[in-house]
Amino acid sequence: MLSAESLAKIDREVAKYPVDQKRSAVMAALRIAQQEKGWLQTETIEYVANYLGIAPVAAYEVATFYNMYDLSPVGKYKLTVCTNLPCALQGGVDTAEYLKSKLGIGFGETTADGRFTLQEGECMGACGDAPVMLVNNHKMCSFMTREAIDLKLAELE
Ligand code: FES
């Protein structure tokens, strides 16, 4: 189900916790599984749970709670736009609307060419850089005005 490389990464995460607390590595393990598979199918979540020796529902609860986990296929670039209040007050809603019109998709949708998925996100702890956008769960983009979005999309094309 997962490559030896991914399992080795998960083992390194598990080793950070006491032997009887393997469940503490569930977030990292799901992240590693998603990196390999592109998104988290139910079977993948169950596999991770079994690997950690926890109930599948415990892993499923984590995977469904955090929006960094994708429970369906996403585009090459997943753009998560923060629309919480501090970002909204600094143009976050306009950022989201601009992206929707530019990409021709709404939240939770993927462009027909499979390049971009757009997602609404919660506060990313970088309110001072509002409006904030995250690319593929890892790359934080600050001050995402319309001009900044144009530059970022051109960079990702
Ligand atoms: S409200 Fe957007 S990063 Fe905090």
PDB file of C-alpha atoms and ligand atoms in Angstrom:
ATOM      1  CA  MET A   1       0.000   0.000   0.000  1.00  0.00           C
ATOM      2  CA  LEU A   2       2.798   2.440   0.907  1.00  0.00           C
ATOM      3  CA  SER A   3       6.367   2.388  -0.327  1.00  0.00           C
ATOM      4  CA  ALA A   4       9.267   1.304   1.846  1.00  0.00           C
ATOM      5  CA  GLU A   5      10.447   4.922   1.744  1.00  0.00           C
ATOM      6  CA  SER A   6       7.147   6.210   3.146  1.00  0.00           C
ATOM      7  CA  LEU A   7       7.067   3.510   5.807  1.00  0.00           C
ATOM      8  CA  ALA A   8      10.608   4.447   6.840  1.00  0.00           C
ATOM      9  CA  LYS A   9       9.475   8.072   7.165  1.00  0.00           C
ATOM     10  CA  ILE A  10       6.521   6.981   9.286  1.00  0.00           C
ATOM     11  CA  ASP A  11       8.826   4.855  11.435  1.00  0.00           C
ATOM     12  CA  ARG A  12      10.976   7.928  12.066  1.00  0.00           C
ATOM     13  CA  GLU A  13       7.878   9.838  13.220  1.00  0.00           C
ATOM     14  CA  VAL A  14       6.762   6.957  15.434  1.00  0.00           C
ATOM     15  CA  ALA A  15      10.221   6.854  17.041  1.00  0.00           C
ATOM     16  CA  LYS A  16       9.668  10.389  18.367  1.00  0.00           C
ATOM     17  CA  TYR A  17       7.071   9.115  20.846  1.00  0.00           C
ATOM     18  CA  PRO A  18       6.984   6.551  23.672  1.00  0.00           C
ATOM     19  CA  VAL A  19       6.521   2.986  22.442  1.00  0.00           C
ATOM     20  CA  ASP A  20       2.929   2.825  23.708  1.00  0.00           C
ATOM     21  CA  GLN A  21       2.016   6.163  22.075  1.00  0.00           C
ATOM     22  CA  LYS A  22       2.322   5.331  18.381  1.00  0.00           C
ATOM     23  CA  ARG A  23      -1.017   7.040  17.831  1.00  0.00           C
ATOM     24  CA  SER A  24       0.744  10.369  18.374  1.00  0.00           C
ATOM     25  CA  ALA A  25       2.313   9.963  14.933  1.00  0.00           C
ATOM     26  CA  VAL A  26      -1.036   9.708  13.149  1.00  0.00           C
ATOM     27  CA  MET A  27      -0.990  13.247  11.701  1.00  0.00           C
ATOM     28  CA  ALA A  28       2.515  12.857  10.333  1.00  0.00           C
ATOM     29  CA  ALA A  29       1.750   9.368   9.039  1.00  0.00           C
ATOM     30  CA  LEU A  30      -1.329  10.596   7.175  1.00  0.00           C
ATOM     31  CA  ARG A  31       0.687  13.473   5.713  1.00  0.00           C
ATOM     32  CA  ILE A  32       3.357  11.073   4.491  1.00  0.00           C
ATOM     33  CA  ALA A  33       0.734   8.741   3.022  1.00  0.00           C
ATOM     34  CA  GLN A  34      -0.940  11.651   1.250  1.00  0.00           C
ATOM     35  CA  GLN A  35       2.373  12.836  -0.177  1.00  0.00           C
ATOM     36  CA  GLU A  36       2.880   9.440  -1.750  1.00  0.00           C
ATOM     37  CA  LYS A  37      -0.673   8.787  -2.911  1.00  0.00           C
ATOM     38  CA  GLY A  38      -1.761  12.319  -3.797  1.00  0.00           C
ATOM     39  CA  TRP A  39      -4.864  12.054  -1.611  1.00  0.00           C
ATOM     40  CA  LEU A  40      -6.242   9.840   1.159  1.00  0.00           C
ATOM     41  CA  GLN A  41      -8.553   7.055   0.101  1.00  0.00           C
ATOM     42  CA  THR A  42     -10.407   5.257   2.890  1.00  0.00           C
ATOM     43  CA  GLU A  43      -8.199   2.223   2.302  1.00  0.00           C
ATOM     44  CA  THR A  44      -5.074   4.347   2.784  1.00  0.00           C
ATOM     45  CA  ILE A  45      -6.396   5.798   6.037  1.00  0.00           C
ATOM     46  CA  GLU A  46      -7.202   2.299   7.267  1.00  0.00           C
ATOM     47  CA  TYR A  47      -3.766   1.095   6.275  1.00  0.00           C
ATOM     48  CA  VAL A  48      -2.129   3.908   8.249  1.00  0.00           C
ATOM     49  CA  ALA A  49      -4.339   3.137  11.252  1.00  0.00           C
ATOM     50  CA  ASN A  50      -3.437  -0.539  11.124  1.00  0.00           C
ATOM     51  CA  TYR A  51       0.244   0.307  10.756  1.00  0.00           C
ATOM     52  CA  LEU A  52       0.053   2.429  13.905  1.00  0.00           C
ATOM     53  CA  GLY A  53      -2.088  -0.116  15.720  1.00  0.00           C
ATOM     54  CA  ILE A  54      -5.015   2.239  16.254  1.00  0.00           C
ATOM     55  CA  ALA A  55      -8.685   1.971  15.354  1.00  0.00           C
ATOM     56  CA  PRO A  56      -9.368   3.063  11.758  1.00  0.00           C
ATOM     57  CA  VAL A  57     -11.988   5.520  13.006  1.00  0.00           C
ATOM     58  CA  ALA A  58      -9.321   7.301  15.080  1.00  0.00           C
ATOM     59  CA  ALA A  59      -7.279   7.973  11.952  1.00  0.00           C
ATOM     60  CA  TYR A  60     -10.396   8.829   9.967  1.00  0.00           C
ATOM     61  CA  GLU A  61     -11.396  11.416  12.598  1.00  0.00           C
ATOM     62  CA  VAL A  62      -8.048  13.162  12.166  1.00  0.00           C
ATOM     63  CA  ALA A  63      -8.157  12.974   8.362  1.00  0.00           C
ATOM     64  CA  THR A  64     -11.622  14.508   8.236  1.00  0.00           C
ATOM     65  CA  PHE A  65     -10.937  17.231  10.821  1.00  0.00           C
ATOM     66  CA  TYR A  66      -7.976  18.990   9.206  1.00  0.00           C
ATOM     67  CA  ASN A  67      -8.366  20.439   5.734  1.00  0.00           C
ATOM     68  CA  MET A  68      -4.747  19.755   4.820  1.00  0.00           C
ATOM     69  CA  TYR A  69      -5.836  16.175   4.265  1.00  0.00           C
ATOM     70  CA  ASP A  70      -7.497  15.533   0.928  1.00  0.00           C
ATOM     71  CA  LEU A  71     -10.224  12.903   0.913  1.00  0.00           C
ATOM     72  CA  SER A  72     -10.701  13.163  -2.837  1.00  0.00           C
ATOM     73  CA  PRO A  73      -8.301  13.794  -5.721  1.00  0.00           C
ATOM     74  CA  VAL A  74      -6.949  17.334  -6.034  1.00  0.00           C
ATOM     75  CA  GLY A  75      -5.167  19.242  -8.778  1.00  0.00           C
ATOM     76  CA  LYS A  76      -1.426  19.569  -9.144  1.00  0.00           C
ATOM     77  CA  TYR A  77      -1.643  22.774  -7.125  1.00  0.00           C
ATOM     78  CA  LYS A  78      -4.060  23.005  -4.234  1.00  0.00           C
ATOM     79  CA  LEU A  79      -4.652  26.651  -3.384  1.00  0.00           C
ATOM     80  CA  THR A  80      -6.108  27.223   0.063  1.00  0.00           C
ATOM     81  CA  VAL A  81      -7.276  30.769   0.674  1.00  0.00           C
ATOM     82  CA  CYS A  82      -7.798  31.977   4.216  1.00  0.00           C
ATOM     83  CA  THR A  83     -11.119  33.747   4.588  1.00  0.00           C
ATOM     84  CA  ASN A  84     -11.179  34.049   8.385  1.00  0.00           C
ATOM     85  CA  LEU A  85     -11.895  37.480   9.809  1.00  0.00           C
ATOM     86  CA  PRO A  86      -8.410  39.078   9.901  1.00  0.00           C
ATOM     87  CA  CYS A  87      -7.731  37.986   6.313  1.00  0.00           C
ATOM     88  CA  ALA A  88     -11.261  38.896   5.255  1.00  0.00           C
ATOM     89  CA  LEU A  89     -10.771  42.411   6.634  1.00  0.00           C
ATOM     90  CA  GLN A  90      -7.595  42.718   4.567  1.00  0.00           C
ATOM     91  CA  GLY A  91      -9.102  41.563   1.271  1.00  0.00           C
ATOM     92  CA  GLY A  92      -9.159  37.794   1.702  1.00  0.00           C
ATOM     93  CA  VAL A  93     -12.676  37.493   0.334  1.00  0.00           C
ATOM     94  CA  ASP A  94     -11.730  39.521  -2.731  1.00  0.00           C
ATOM     95  CA  THR A  95      -8.671  37.297  -3.138  1.00  0.00           C
ATOM     96  CA  ALA A  96     -10.916  34.233  -3.113  1.00  0.00           C
ATOM     97  CA  GLU A  97     -13.379  35.748  -5.568  1.00  0.00           C
ATOM     98  CA  TYR A  98     -10.576  36.817  -7.882  1.00  0.00           C
ATOM     99  CA  LEU A  99      -9.141  33.297  -7.866  1.00  0.00           C
ATOM    100  CA  LYS A 100     -12.575  31.822  -8.541  1.00  0.00           C
ATOM    101  CA  SER A 101     -13.097  34.045 -11.562  1.00  0.00           C
ATOM    102  CA  LYS A 102      -9.551  33.610 -12.845  1.00  0.00           C
ATOM    103  CA  LEU A 103      -9.594  29.834 -12.562  1.00  0.00           C
ATOM    104  CA  GLY A 104     -13.280  29.431 -13.415  1.00  0.00           C
ATOM    105  CA  ILE A 105     -13.950  27.211 -10.417  1.00  0.00           C
ATOM    106  CA  GLY A 106     -15.471  27.500  -6.977  1.00  0.00           C
ATOM    107  CA  PHE A 107     -14.282  26.261  -3.611  1.00  0.00           C
ATOM    108  CA  GLY A 108     -13.845  22.501  -3.566  1.00  0.00           C
ATOM    109  CA  GLU A 109     -13.443  22.335  -7.333  1.00  0.00           C
ATOM    110  CA  THR A 110     -10.584  21.524  -9.667  1.00  0.00           C
ATOM    111  CA  THR A 111      -9.857  23.070 -13.045  1.00  0.00           C
ATOM    112  CA  ALA A 112     -10.631  20.877 -16.057  1.00  0.00           C
ATOM    113  CA  ASP A 113      -6.922  20.542 -16.847  1.00  0.00           C
ATOM    114  CA  GLY A 114      -6.275  19.203 -13.353  1.00  0.00           C
ATOM    115  CA  ARG A 115      -3.813  21.946 -12.484  1.00  0.00           C
ATOM    116  CA  PHE A 116      -5.586  23.831  -9.724  1.00  0.00           C
ATOM    117  CA  THR A 117      -7.893  22.971  -6.854  1.00  0.00           C
ATOM    118  CA  LEU A 118      -9.340  25.859  -4.869  1.00  0.00           C
ATOM    119  CA  GLN A 119     -10.158  25.497  -1.209  1.00  0.00           C
ATOM    120  CA  GLU A 120     -11.334  27.781   1.553  1.00  0.00           C
ATOM    121  CA  GLY A 121      -9.073  27.666   4.577  1.00  0.00           C
ATOM    122  CA  GLU A 122      -9.077  28.563   8.240  1.00  0.00           C
ATOM    123  CA  CYS A 123      -6.619  30.898   9.957  1.00  0.00           C
ATOM    124  CA  MET A 124      -3.058  29.866   9.183  1.00  0.00           C
ATOM    125  CA  GLY A 125      -1.546  31.871  12.010  1.00  0.00           C
ATOM    126  CA  ALA A 126      -0.109  34.490   9.689  1.00  0.00           C
ATOM    127  CA  CYS A 127      -2.828  37.131   9.987  1.00  0.00           C
ATOM    128  CA  GLY A 128      -0.253  39.943   9.821  1.00  0.00           C
ATOM    129  CA  ASP A 129       0.492  38.844   6.251  1.00  0.00           C
ATOM    130  CA  ALA A 130      -3.155  38.896   5.182  1.00  0.00           C
ATOM    131  CA  PRO A 131      -4.530  37.939   2.786  1.00  0.00           C
ATOM    132  CA  VAL A 132      -2.809  34.572   3.026  1.00  0.00           C
ATOM    133  CA  MET A 133      -2.864  31.612   0.664  1.00  0.00           C
ATOM    134  CA  LEU A 134      -1.289  28.189   1.027  1.00  0.00           C
ATOM    135  CA  VAL A 135      -0.004  26.163  -1.945  1.00  0.00           C
ATOM    136  CA  ASN A 136      -0.072  22.388  -1.570  1.00  0.00           C
ATOM    137  CA  ASN A 137      -0.305  22.612   2.226  1.00  0.00           C
ATOM    138  CA  HIS A 138       3.301  23.763   2.523  1.00  0.00           C
ATOM    139  CA  LYS A 139       4.108  26.989   0.722  1.00  0.00           C
ATOM    140  CA  MET A 140       2.673  30.024   2.520  1.00  0.00           C
ATOM    141  CA  CYS A 141       2.032  33.020   0.277  1.00  0.00           C
ATOM    142  CA  SER A 142       1.614  36.394   1.963  1.00  0.00           C
ATOM    143  CA  PHE A 143      -0.151  39.615   0.954  1.00  0.00           C
ATOM    144  CA  MET A 144      -2.103  37.942  -1.846  1.00  0.00           C
ATOM    145  CA  THR A 145      -3.492  40.934  -3.665  1.00  0.00           C
ATOM    146  CA  ARG A 146      -4.804  40.512  -7.212  1.00  0.00           C
ATOM    147  CA  GLU A 147      -1.361  41.432  -8.541  1.00  0.00           C
ATOM    148  CA  ALA A 148       0.324  38.894  -6.262  1.00  0.00           C
ATOM    149  CA  ILE A 149      -2.119  36.221  -7.405  1.00  0.00           C
ATOM    150  CA  ASP A 150      -1.353  36.952 -11.054  1.00  0.00           C
ATOM    151  CA  LEU A 151       2.353  36.555 -10.365  1.00  0.00           C
ATOM    152  CA  LYS A 152       1.882  33.372  -8.341  1.00  0.00           C
ATOM    153  CA  LEU A 153      -0.354  31.703 -10.926  1.00  0.00           C
ATOM    154  CA  ALA A 154       2.128  32.560 -13.681  1.00  0.00           C
ATOM    155  CA  GLU A 155       4.842  30.994 -11.555  1.00  0.00           C
ATOM    156  CA  LEU A 156       2.803  27.811 -11.091  1.00  0.00           C
ATOM    157  CA  GLU A 157       1.694  27.421 -14.718  1.00  0.00           C
TER     158      GLU A 157
HETATM  159  S1  FES B   1      -7.052  34.987   9.520  1.00  0.00           S
HETATM  160 FE1  FES B   1      -5.956  34.468   7.737  1.00  0.00          FE
HETATM  161  S2  FES B   1      -4.035  33.836   8.509  1.00  0.00           S
HETATM  162 FE2  FES B   1      -5.134  34.341  10.275  1.00  0.00          FE
END
